[in-house]
Coordinates of C-alpha atoms and ligand atoms in Angstrom, one line a residue:
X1 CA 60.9 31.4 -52.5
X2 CA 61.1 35.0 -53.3
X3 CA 59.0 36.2 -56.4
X4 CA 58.7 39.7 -57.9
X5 CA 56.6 40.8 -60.9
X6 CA 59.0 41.7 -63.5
X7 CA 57.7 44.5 -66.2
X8 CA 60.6 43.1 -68.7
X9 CA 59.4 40.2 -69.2
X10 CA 55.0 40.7 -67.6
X11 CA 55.9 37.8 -65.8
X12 CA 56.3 36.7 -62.0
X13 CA 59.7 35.2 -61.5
X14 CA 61.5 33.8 -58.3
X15 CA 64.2 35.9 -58.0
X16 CA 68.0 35.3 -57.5
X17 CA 70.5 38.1 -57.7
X18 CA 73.7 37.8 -59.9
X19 CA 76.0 37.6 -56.5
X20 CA 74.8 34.7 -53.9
X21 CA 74.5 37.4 -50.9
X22 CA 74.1 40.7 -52.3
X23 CA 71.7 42.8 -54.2
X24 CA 72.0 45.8 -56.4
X25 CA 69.3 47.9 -56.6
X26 CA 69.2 51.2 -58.8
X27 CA 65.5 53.3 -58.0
X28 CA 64.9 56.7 -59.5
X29 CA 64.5 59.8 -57.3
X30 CA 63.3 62.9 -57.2
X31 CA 63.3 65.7 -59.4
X32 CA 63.9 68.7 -57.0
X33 CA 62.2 71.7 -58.0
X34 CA 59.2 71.2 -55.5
X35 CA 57.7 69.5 -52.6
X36 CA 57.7 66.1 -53.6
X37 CA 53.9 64.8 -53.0
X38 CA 52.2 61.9 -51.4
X39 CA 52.6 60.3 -54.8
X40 CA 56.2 60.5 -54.7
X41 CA 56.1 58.7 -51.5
X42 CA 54.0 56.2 -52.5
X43 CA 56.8 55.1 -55.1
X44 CA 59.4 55.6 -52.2
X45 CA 57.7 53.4 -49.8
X46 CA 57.3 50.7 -52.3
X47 CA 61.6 51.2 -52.4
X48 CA 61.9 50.7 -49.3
X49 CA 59.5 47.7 -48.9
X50 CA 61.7 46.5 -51.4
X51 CA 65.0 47.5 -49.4
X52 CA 63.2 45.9 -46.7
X53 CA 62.4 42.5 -47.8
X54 CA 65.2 42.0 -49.3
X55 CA 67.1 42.0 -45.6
X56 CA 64.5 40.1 -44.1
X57 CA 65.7 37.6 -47.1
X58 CA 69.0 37.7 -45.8
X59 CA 70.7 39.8 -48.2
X60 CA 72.8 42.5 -48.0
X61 CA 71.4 45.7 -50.1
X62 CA 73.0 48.7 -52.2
X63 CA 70.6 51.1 -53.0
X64 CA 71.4 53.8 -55.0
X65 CA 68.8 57.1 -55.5
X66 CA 69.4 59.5 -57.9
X67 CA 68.7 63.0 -57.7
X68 CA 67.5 64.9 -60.8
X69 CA 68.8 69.0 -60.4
X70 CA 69.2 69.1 -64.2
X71 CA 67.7 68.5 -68.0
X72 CA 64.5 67.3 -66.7
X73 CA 62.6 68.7 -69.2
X74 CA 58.6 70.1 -68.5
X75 CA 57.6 68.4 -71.7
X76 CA 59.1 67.1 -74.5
X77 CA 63.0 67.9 -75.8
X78 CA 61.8 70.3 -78.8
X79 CA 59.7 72.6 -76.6
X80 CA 59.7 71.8 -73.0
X81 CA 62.0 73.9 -70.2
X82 CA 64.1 73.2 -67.6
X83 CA 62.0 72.1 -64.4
X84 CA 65.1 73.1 -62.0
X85 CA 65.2 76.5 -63.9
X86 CA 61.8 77.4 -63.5
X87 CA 62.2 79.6 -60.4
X88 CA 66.0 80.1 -60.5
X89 CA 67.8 82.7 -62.6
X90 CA 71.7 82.0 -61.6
X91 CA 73.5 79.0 -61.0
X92 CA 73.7 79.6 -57.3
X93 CA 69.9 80.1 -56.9
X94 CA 68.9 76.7 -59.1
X95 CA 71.3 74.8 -56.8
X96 CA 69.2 76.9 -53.7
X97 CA 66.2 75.4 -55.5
X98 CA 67.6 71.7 -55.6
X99 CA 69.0 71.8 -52.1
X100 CA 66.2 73.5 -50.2
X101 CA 63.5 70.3 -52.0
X102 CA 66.2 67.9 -51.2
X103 CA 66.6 68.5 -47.6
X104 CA 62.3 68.2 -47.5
X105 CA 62.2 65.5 -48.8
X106 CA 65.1 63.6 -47.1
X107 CA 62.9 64.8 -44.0
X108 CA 60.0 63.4 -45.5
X109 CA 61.2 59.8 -45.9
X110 CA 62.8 60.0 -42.5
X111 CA 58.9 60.8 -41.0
X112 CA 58.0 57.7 -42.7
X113 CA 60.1 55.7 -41.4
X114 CA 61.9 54.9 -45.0
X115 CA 65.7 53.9 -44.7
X116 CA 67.9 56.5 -46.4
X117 CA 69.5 55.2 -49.8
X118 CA 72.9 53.7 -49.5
X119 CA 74.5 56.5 -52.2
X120 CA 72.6 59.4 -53.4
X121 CA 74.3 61.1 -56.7
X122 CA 73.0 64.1 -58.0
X123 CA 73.3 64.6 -61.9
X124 CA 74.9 67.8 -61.9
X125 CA 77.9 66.0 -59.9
X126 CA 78.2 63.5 -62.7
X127 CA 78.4 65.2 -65.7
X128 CA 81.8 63.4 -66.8
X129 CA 80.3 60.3 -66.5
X130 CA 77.6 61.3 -68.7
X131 CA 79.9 62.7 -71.5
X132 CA 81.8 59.5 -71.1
X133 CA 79.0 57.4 -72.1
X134 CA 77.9 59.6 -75.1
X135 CA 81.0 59.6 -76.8
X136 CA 81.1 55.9 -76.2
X137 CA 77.4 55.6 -78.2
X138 CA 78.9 58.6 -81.2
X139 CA 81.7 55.8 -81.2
X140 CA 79.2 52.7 -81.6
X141 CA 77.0 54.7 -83.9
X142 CA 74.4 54.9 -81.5
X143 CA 74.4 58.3 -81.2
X144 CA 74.8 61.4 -83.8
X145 CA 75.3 65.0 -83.9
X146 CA 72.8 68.0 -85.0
X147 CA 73.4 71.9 -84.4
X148 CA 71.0 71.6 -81.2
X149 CA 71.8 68.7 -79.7
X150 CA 73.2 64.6 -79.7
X151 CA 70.4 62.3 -80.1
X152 CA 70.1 58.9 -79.7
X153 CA 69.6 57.4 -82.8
X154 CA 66.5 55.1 -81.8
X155 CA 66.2 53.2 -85.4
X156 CA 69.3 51.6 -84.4
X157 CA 68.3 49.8 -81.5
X158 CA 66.0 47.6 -82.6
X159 CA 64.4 46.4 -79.1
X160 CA 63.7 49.6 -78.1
X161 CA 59.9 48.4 -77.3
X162 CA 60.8 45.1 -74.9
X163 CA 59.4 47.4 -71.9
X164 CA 56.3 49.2 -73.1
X165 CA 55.8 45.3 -75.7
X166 CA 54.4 48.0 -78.4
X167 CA 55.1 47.9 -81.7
X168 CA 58.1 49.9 -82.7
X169 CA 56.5 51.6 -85.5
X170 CA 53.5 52.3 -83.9
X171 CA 55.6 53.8 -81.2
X172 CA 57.8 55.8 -84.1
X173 CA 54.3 56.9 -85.4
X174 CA 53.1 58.0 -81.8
X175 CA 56.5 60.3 -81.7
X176 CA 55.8 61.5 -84.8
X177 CA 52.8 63.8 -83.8
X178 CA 54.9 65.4 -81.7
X179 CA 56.7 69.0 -82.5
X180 CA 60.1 68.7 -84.0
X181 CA 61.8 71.9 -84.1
X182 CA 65.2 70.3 -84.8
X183 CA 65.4 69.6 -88.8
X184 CA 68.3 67.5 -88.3
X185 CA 66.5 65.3 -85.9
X186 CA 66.2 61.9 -88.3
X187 CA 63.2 60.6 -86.0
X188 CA 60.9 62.0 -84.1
X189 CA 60.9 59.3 -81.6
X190 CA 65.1 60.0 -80.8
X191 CA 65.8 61.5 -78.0
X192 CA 68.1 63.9 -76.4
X193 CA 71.8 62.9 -75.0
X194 CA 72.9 66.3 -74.8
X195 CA 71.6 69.7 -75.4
X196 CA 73.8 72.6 -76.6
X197 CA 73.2 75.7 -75.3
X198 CA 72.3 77.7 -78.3
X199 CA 69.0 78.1 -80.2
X200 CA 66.0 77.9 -77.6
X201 CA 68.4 76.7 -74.9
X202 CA 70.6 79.5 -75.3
X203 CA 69.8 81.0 -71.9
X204 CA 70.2 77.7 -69.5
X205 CA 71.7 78.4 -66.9
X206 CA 73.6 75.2 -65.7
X207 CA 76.4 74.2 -68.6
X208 CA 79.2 72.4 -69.1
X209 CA 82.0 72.3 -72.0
X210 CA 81.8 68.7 -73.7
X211 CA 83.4 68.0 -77.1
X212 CA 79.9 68.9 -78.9
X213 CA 80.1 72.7 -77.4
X214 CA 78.9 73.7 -74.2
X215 CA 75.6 72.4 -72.6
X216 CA 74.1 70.4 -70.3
X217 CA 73.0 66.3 -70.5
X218 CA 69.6 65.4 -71.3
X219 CA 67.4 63.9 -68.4
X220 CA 67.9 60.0 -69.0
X221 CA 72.0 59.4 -69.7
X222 CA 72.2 60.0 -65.4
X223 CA 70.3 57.0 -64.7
X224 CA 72.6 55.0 -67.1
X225 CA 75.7 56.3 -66.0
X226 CA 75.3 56.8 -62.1
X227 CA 73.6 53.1 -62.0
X228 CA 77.0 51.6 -63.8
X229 CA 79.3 54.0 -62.0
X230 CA 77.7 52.6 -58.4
X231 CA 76.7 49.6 -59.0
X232 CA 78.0 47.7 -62.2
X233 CA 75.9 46.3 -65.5
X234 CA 74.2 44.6 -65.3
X235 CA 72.2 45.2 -61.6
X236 CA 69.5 42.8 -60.0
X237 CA 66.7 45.3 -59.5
X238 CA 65.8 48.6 -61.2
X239 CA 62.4 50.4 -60.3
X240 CA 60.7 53.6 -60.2
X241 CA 56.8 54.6 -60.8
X242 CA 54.8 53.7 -63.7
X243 CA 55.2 56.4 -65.1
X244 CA 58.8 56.1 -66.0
X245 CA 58.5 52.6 -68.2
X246 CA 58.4 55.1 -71.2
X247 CA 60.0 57.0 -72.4
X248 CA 63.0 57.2 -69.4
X249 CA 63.4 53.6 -68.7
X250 CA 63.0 52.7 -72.2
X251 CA 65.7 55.3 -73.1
X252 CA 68.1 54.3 -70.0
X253 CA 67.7 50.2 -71.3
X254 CA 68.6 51.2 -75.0
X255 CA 71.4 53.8 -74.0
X256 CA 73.3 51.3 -71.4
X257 CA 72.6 48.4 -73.3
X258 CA 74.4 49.9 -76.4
X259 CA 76.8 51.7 -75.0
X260 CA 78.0 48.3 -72.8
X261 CA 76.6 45.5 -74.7
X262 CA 74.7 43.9 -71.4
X263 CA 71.4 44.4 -69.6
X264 CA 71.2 47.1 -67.5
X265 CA 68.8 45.3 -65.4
X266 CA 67.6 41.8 -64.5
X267 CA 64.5 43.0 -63.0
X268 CA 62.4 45.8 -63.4
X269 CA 60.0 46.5 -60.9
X270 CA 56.9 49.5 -61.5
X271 CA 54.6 51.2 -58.6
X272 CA 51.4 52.2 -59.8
X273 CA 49.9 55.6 -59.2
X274 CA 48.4 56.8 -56.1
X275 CA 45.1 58.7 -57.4
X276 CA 43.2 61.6 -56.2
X277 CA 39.2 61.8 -57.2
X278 CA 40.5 58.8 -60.0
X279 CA 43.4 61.3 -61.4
X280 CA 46.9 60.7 -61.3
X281 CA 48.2 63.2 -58.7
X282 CA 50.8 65.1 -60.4
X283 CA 53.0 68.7 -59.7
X284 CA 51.9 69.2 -63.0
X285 CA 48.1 68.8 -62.6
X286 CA 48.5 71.3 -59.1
X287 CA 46.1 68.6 -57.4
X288 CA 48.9 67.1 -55.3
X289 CA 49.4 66.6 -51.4
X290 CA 52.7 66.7 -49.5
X291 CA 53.3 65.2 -46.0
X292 CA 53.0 68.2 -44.4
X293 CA 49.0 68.6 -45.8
X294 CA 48.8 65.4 -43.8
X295 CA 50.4 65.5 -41.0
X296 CA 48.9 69.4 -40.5
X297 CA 45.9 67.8 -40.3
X298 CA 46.7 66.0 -37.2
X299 CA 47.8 62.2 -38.9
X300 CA 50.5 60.3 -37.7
X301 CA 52.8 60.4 -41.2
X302 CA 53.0 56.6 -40.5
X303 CA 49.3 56.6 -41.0
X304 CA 50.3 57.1 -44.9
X305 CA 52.6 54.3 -44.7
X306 CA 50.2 51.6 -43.4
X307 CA 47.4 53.1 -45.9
X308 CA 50.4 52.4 -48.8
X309 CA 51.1 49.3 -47.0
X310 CA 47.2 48.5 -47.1
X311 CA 47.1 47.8 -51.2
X312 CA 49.2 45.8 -53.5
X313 CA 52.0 48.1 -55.1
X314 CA 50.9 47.1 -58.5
X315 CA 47.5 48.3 -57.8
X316 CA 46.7 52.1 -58.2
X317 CA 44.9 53.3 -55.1
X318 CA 43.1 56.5 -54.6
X319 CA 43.5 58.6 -52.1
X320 CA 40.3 60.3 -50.0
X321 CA 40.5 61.4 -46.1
X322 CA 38.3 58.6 -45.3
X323 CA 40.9 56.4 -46.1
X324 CA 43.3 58.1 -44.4
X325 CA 41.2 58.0 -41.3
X326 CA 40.4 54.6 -41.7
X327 CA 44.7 53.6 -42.1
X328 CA 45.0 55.9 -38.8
X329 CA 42.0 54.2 -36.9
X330 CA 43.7 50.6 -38.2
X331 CA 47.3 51.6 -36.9
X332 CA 46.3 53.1 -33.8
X333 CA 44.2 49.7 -33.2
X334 CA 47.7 48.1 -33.8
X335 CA 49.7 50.7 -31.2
X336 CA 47.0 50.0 -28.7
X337 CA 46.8 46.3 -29.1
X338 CA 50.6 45.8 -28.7
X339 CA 50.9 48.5 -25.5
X340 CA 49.5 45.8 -23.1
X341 CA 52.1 42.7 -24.1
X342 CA 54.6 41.8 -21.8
X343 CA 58.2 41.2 -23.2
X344 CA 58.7 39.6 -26.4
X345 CA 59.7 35.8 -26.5
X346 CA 59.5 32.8 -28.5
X347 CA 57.3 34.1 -31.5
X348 CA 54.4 32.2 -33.3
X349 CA 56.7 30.1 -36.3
X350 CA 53.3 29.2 -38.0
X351 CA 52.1 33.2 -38.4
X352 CA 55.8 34.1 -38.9
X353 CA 56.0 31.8 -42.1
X354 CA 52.8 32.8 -43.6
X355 CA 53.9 36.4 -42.9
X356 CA 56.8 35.4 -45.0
X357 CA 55.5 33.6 -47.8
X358 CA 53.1 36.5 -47.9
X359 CA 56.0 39.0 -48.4
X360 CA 57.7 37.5 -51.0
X361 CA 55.0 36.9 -52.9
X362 CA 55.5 40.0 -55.1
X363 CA 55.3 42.1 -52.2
X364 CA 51.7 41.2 -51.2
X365 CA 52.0 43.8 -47.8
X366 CA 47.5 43.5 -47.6
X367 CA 47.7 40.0 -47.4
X368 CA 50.8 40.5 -44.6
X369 CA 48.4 42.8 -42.8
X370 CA 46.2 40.4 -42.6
X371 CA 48.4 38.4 -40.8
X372 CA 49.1 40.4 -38.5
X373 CA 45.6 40.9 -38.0
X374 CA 44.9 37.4 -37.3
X375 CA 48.0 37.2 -34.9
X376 CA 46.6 39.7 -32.7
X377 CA 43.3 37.8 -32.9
X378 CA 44.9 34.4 -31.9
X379 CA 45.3 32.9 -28.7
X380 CA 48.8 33.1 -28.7
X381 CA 50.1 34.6 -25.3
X382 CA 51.1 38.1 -26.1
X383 CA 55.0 38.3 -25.0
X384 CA 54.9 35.7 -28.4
X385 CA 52.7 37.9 -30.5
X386 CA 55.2 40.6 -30.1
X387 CA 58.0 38.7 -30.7
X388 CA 56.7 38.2 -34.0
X389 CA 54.8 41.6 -35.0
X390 CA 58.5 42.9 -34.3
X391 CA 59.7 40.4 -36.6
X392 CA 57.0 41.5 -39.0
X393 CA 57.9 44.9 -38.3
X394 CA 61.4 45.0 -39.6
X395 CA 59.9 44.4 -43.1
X396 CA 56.3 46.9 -42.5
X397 CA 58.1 49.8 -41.0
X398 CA 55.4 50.7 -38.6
X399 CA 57.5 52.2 -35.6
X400 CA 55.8 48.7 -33.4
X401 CA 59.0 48.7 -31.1
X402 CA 59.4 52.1 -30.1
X403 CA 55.8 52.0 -29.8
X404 CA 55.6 49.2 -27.2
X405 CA 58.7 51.0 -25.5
X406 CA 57.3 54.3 -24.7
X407 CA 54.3 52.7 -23.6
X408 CA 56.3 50.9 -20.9
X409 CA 56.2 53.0 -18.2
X410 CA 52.9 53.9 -16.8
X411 CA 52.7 57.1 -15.0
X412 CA 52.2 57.3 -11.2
X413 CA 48.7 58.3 -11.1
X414 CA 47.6 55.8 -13.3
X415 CA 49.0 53.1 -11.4
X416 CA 47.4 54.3 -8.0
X417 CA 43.9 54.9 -10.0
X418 CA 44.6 50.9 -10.7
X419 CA 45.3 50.2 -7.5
X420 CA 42.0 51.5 -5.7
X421 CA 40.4 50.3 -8.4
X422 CA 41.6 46.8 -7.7
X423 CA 40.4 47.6 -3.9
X424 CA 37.1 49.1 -5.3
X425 CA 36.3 45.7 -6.8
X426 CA 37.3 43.1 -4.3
X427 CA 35.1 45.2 -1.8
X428 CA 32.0 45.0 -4.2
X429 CA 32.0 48.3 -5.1
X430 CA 31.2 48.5 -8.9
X431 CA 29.7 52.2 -9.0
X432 CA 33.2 53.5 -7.8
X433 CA 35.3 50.7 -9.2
X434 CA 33.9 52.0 -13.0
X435 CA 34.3 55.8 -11.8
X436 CA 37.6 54.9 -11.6
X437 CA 38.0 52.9 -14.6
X438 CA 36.4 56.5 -16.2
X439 CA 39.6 58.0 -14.3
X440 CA 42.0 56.0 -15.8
X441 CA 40.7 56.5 -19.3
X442 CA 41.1 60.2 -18.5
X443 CA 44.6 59.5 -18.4
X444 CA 45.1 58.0 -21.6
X445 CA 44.7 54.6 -20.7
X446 CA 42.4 51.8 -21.0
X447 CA 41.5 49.2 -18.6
X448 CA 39.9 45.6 -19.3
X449 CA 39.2 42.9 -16.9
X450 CA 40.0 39.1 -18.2
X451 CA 39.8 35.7 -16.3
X452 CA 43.7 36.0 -15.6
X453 CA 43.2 39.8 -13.6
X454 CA 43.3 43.4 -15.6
X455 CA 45.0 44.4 -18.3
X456 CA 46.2 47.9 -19.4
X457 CA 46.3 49.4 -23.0
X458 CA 47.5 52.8 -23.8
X459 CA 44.9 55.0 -26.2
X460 CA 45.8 55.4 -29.0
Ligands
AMP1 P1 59.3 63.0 -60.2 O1 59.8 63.8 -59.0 O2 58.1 63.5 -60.8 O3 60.4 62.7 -61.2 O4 58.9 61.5 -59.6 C1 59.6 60.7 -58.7 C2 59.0 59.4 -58.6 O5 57.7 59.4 -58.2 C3 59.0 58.6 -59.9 O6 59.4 57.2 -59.6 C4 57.6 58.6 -60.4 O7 57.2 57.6 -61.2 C5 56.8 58.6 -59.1 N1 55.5 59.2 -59.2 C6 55.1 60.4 -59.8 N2 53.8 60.6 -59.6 C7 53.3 59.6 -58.9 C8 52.0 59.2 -58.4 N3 50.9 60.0 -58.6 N4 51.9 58.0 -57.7 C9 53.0 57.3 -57.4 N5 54.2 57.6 -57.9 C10 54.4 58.7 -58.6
ZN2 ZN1 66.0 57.1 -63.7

């Protein structure tokens, strides 16, 4: 039975998606006006874990990613500016901004091995869709009109707290210490469907005409839209970090929800954090990490995805170097372990089920390391221990066939250091037959003697 953890109702539920075979999955991307940092990956390795198990399920996935290149605001609607305009000052140059962090980080889940989205809209090539949806909600009275912008009219939507389970008006009061610079904003705690491009937002850049003047959408109406335009209302799984349970996933529930009168989502899924020295690492907080910090220091990137792999995705996990070396010691065990099995047959169905039940138990990926672990430590011959850690690998990602394949051929002088090694020994002499052994490690390779003759590992 497949379980998930579902943050809309706090409670673990087996879970079944709305057609028998397929699942839709809505996850929210990136906002590309930086890098995006190890954080960001963290998130995005727990989406494709997702992806991943879903297939190993036996269903057949959508997966849409949005990409945020506009109305992501750097703090809240009354005072905050554009992120994409930060470092842009023409149209062309914010879209420079949007593409050149788009392509890194497309080459950033590609390093780690994470399977590119199905469809990958960018907000700024939806804006109709967007508009659409507004007027629907000034239609419903959902929505309504000041001289700065359409807001969402929040006191009309009265389970507007089933994600964060506060209490509405202690969440109304929260807002309300907030800056309001709009006097025609009725509650603090609405928030922004459009923005016109007058008064403090008279200078942004990106705008489009709308029948409430030109301007541009706020930051949470592309979720709604892009997930119904893709993928239909309601969807099976919607997810993103922490983080975004409130205010956008909050905001993107009440919007779609009025505006279509069903859930948006069955299940909502949440990554915690991944922590540096205890903080949340943030663009924002300037004490972030990207790939390339990682992998410049000589790591594997999959090293980052087995350290991700190593805690629970609802656990927050902090990052240090020791960990990092730690996840890179663990894999290249792994790498090396694997580089002396002979072709995969007939895998192990008792460690194949546990690495199952594992899996879809709310994702537990430590407890399916473990497995693996133990695999490796059984008796099993290894031709069957592949065959499964293959198996195990479509779900963990870890690169385990390609692995085992490049380590396939051993080079010629390795295999002649074997052989006189092998003479070495049957003619007693140890002194020369562990010079050679030394040899043979020299070469990248390490050689152990068992009751059934040698065996070969590559070093990993
Ligand atoms: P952003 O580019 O900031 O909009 O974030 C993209 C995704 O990364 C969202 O799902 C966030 O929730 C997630 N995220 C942001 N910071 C972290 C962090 N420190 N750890 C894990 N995920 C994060
Ligand atoms: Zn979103």
């Amino acid at each position: 039975m497949l379980k998930f953890y579902n943050s809309l109702t706090r409670k673990l539920e087996e879970f079944k998606p709305i057609k028998k075979d397929s699942v839709a999955l809505y996850t929210c991307g990136p906002t590309v006006y930086n890098y995006a940092h190890i954080g960001n990956l963290r998130t995005n390795i727990l989406y494709d874990l997702l992806r991943k198990t879903l297939t190993f399920n036996g269903y057949k996935i959508k997966h849409v990613l949005n990409i945020t290149d506009v109305g992501h605001l750097t703090s809240d609607a009354d005072t905050g500016e554009d992120k994409m305009e930060k470092n842009a000052s023409t149209k062309d140059e914010v879209f420079g901004v949007a593409k050149k962090y788009t392509d890194a980080f497309l080459e950033n889940l590609q390093s780690i091995n994470i399977q590119l989205p199905d469809v990958m809209p960018k907000a700024s090539e939806h804006i109709a869709e967007q508009i659409e949806m507004i007027k629907t909600l000034m239609e419903k009275d959902f929505a309504y009109e000041s001289d700065e912008a359409v807001y969402f009219d929040v006191a009309k939507f009265p389970r507007y707290n089933r994600l964060t389970g506060q209490k509405l008006e202690d969440m109304m009061l929260g807002a309300r210490q907030e800056v309001v610079k709009d006097p025609k904003k009725k509650n603090a705690i609405d928030f922004v469907l459009w923005f016109k491009t007058v008064g403090r937002y008279q200078n942004h850049i990106l705008r489009w005409p709308s029948p409430w003047g030109d301007g541009f959408p706020g930051w949470h109406i592309e979720c709604s839209a892009m997930s119904k335009k893709y993928l239909g209302q309601p969807i099976d799984i919607h997810a993103g970090g922490i983080d975004l349970k409130f205010p956008h996933h909050t905001n993107e529930i009440a919007q779609s929800e009025a505006a279509h009168k069903k859930p948006l989502a069955n299940f909502w899924m949440h990554g915690e954090h991944l922590l540096v020295d205890a903080g949340k690492m943030a663009k924002s907080e300037g004490n972030f990490l990207t790939l390339k910090d990682v992998t410049g220091k000589g790591y594997n990137p999959l090293t980052f995805r087995y350290l991700v792999l190593s805690a629970h995705y609802r656990t927050k996990l902090n990052f240090t170097w020791e960990s990092l070396t730690a996840a890179q010691n663990a894999l290249n065990n792994l790498y090396q372990e694997i580089s002396s099995y002979e072709q995969p047959k007939v895998g192990c169905a008792e460690f194949e089920q546990r690495f199952q039940d594992a899996i879809n138990d709310d994702l537990n990926t430590p407890k399916a390391l473990a497995v693996a672990h133990d695999l490796i430590r059984s008796d099993y011959p290894g031709s069957a221990k592949l065959q499964s850690l293959l198996k195990f690998d479509q779900v963990l990602g870890l690169k385990l066939r390609e692995t085992w394949e490049a380590t396939r051929n051993i080079p010629e002088v390795v295999s002649r250091l074997i052989g006189l090694r092998e003479e070495a020994r049957k003619a007693k002499d140890f002194v020369r037959a562990d010079e050679l052994r030394q040899a043979i490690e020299k070469e990248g390779y390490l050689i152990e003697d068992t009751p059934d003759g040698y065996r070969i590992k590559k070093k990993f």
